[in-house]
Amino acid sequence: MSSQVVPKHAEVELNTCPFDPRFPNQNQTKYCYQSYVDWHRCTRLKGEDYSPCEYFKKCYKSLCPNSWIEQWDTQIAENRFPGKIL
């Protein structure tokens, strides 16, 4: 058996999106939704490999509940998403 040292308190770095003056309130629902829409717009215009699009994905992944993302992904797949994605 190998002896492996495991730190008692491993540091975890948490990040979220920076302040956006378009969404100054505590409720970040609109910021979540807009980041989701912006990510889809960006990837459709520039392609999935365009790294600046990852900013929007990071934002919606950190701000939006997973259930919303799953619902929106289903709506996009079924061509019934209510937002305007080019």
Short mmCIF file of C-alpha atoms in Angstrom, two decimals:
data_model
loop_
_atom_site.label_atom_id
_atom_site.label_comp_id
_atom_site.label_asym_id
_atom_site.label_seq_id
_atom_site.Cartn_x
_atom_site.Cartn_y
_atom_site.Cartn_z
CA MET A 1 0.00 0.00 0.00
CA SER A 2 1.42 3.37 -0.97
CA SER A 3 1.28 6.23 1.46
CA GLN A 4 -0.20 9.28 -0.17
CA VAL A 5 -0.38 12.58 1.63
CA VAL A 6 -3.75 14.24 1.23
CA PRO A 7 -4.07 17.82 2.46
CA LYS A 8 -6.75 18.36 5.07
CA HIS A 9 -8.06 21.48 3.39
CA ALA A 10 -7.48 21.54 -0.34
CA GLU A 11 -7.92 24.97 -1.86
CA VAL A 12 -10.75 25.32 -4.33
CA GLU A 13 -10.90 28.30 -6.61
CA LEU A 14 -14.42 29.47 -7.42
CA ASN A 15 -15.04 31.88 -10.26
CA THR A 16 -18.12 33.51 -11.65
CA CYS A 17 -18.79 36.19 -14.22
CA PRO A 18 -17.63 39.73 -13.68
CA PHE A 19 -20.03 42.59 -13.08
CA ASP A 20 -21.99 43.58 -16.18
CA PRO A 21 -23.48 47.09 -16.05
CA ARG A 22 -26.42 45.92 -18.19
CA PHE A 23 -27.56 43.82 -15.21
CA PRO A 24 -26.92 45.93 -12.08
CA ASN A 25 -29.46 44.21 -9.81
CA GLN A 26 -28.89 41.29 -7.46
CA ASN A 27 -31.23 39.13 -9.53
CA GLN A 28 -28.98 37.71 -12.26
CA THR A 29 -31.69 35.85 -14.21
CA LYS A 30 -31.43 38.15 -17.24
CA TYR A 31 -27.63 37.91 -17.19
CA CYS A 32 -27.94 34.12 -17.18
CA TYR A 33 -30.39 34.07 -20.10
CA GLN A 34 -28.47 36.65 -22.15
CA SER A 35 -25.20 34.76 -21.68
CA TYR A 36 -26.88 31.56 -22.90
CA VAL A 37 -28.26 33.30 -25.98
CA ASP A 38 -24.94 35.09 -26.64
CA TRP A 39 -23.03 31.80 -26.47
CA HIS A 40 -25.32 30.24 -29.09
CA ARG A 41 -25.09 33.31 -31.31
CA CYS A 42 -21.31 33.40 -31.01
CA THR A 43 -20.83 29.72 -31.81
CA ARG A 44 -23.20 29.89 -34.77
CA LEU A 45 -21.37 32.89 -36.21
CA LYS A 46 -17.77 31.99 -35.36
CA GLY A 47 -17.85 28.23 -34.78
CA GLU A 48 -17.51 26.06 -31.69
CA ASP A 49 -13.70 26.34 -31.75
CA TYR A 50 -13.69 30.14 -31.39
CA SER A 51 -12.29 30.57 -27.87
CA PRO A 52 -13.82 34.01 -27.03
CA CYS A 53 -17.24 32.31 -27.11
CA GLU A 54 -16.19 30.36 -24.03
CA TYR A 55 -16.64 33.52 -21.95
CA PHE A 56 -20.42 33.35 -22.50
CA LYS A 57 -20.51 29.64 -21.76
CA LYS A 58 -18.61 30.16 -18.50
CA CYS A 59 -21.12 32.84 -17.53
CA TYR A 60 -24.28 30.90 -18.22
CA LYS A 61 -22.84 27.74 -16.64
CA SER A 62 -22.08 29.63 -13.43
CA LEU A 63 -25.26 31.73 -13.31
CA CYS A 64 -28.03 29.48 -14.67
CA PRO A 65 -29.61 26.51 -12.91
CA ASN A 66 -28.84 23.24 -14.72
CA SER A 67 -32.56 22.53 -15.16
CA TRP A 68 -32.97 25.74 -17.18
CA ILE A 69 -30.00 24.90 -19.40
CA GLU A 70 -31.38 21.41 -20.03
CA GLN A 71 -34.81 22.83 -20.87
CA TRP A 72 -33.35 25.44 -23.25
CA ASP A 73 -31.13 22.81 -24.93
CA THR A 74 -34.21 20.64 -25.48
CA GLN A 75 -36.16 23.60 -26.89
CA ILE A 76 -33.32 24.42 -29.30
CA ALA A 77 -33.11 20.78 -30.42
CA GLU A 78 -36.87 20.77 -31.03
CA ASN A 79 -36.71 24.15 -32.82
CA ARG A 80 -39.02 25.86 -30.33
CA PHE A 81 -36.65 28.04 -28.29
CA PRO A 82 -38.38 31.40 -27.60
CA GLY A 83 -35.19 33.50 -27.89
CA LYS A 84 -33.77 34.99 -31.05
CA ILE A 85 -30.66 33.08 -32.05
CA LEU A 86 -29.46 33.99 -35.52
#
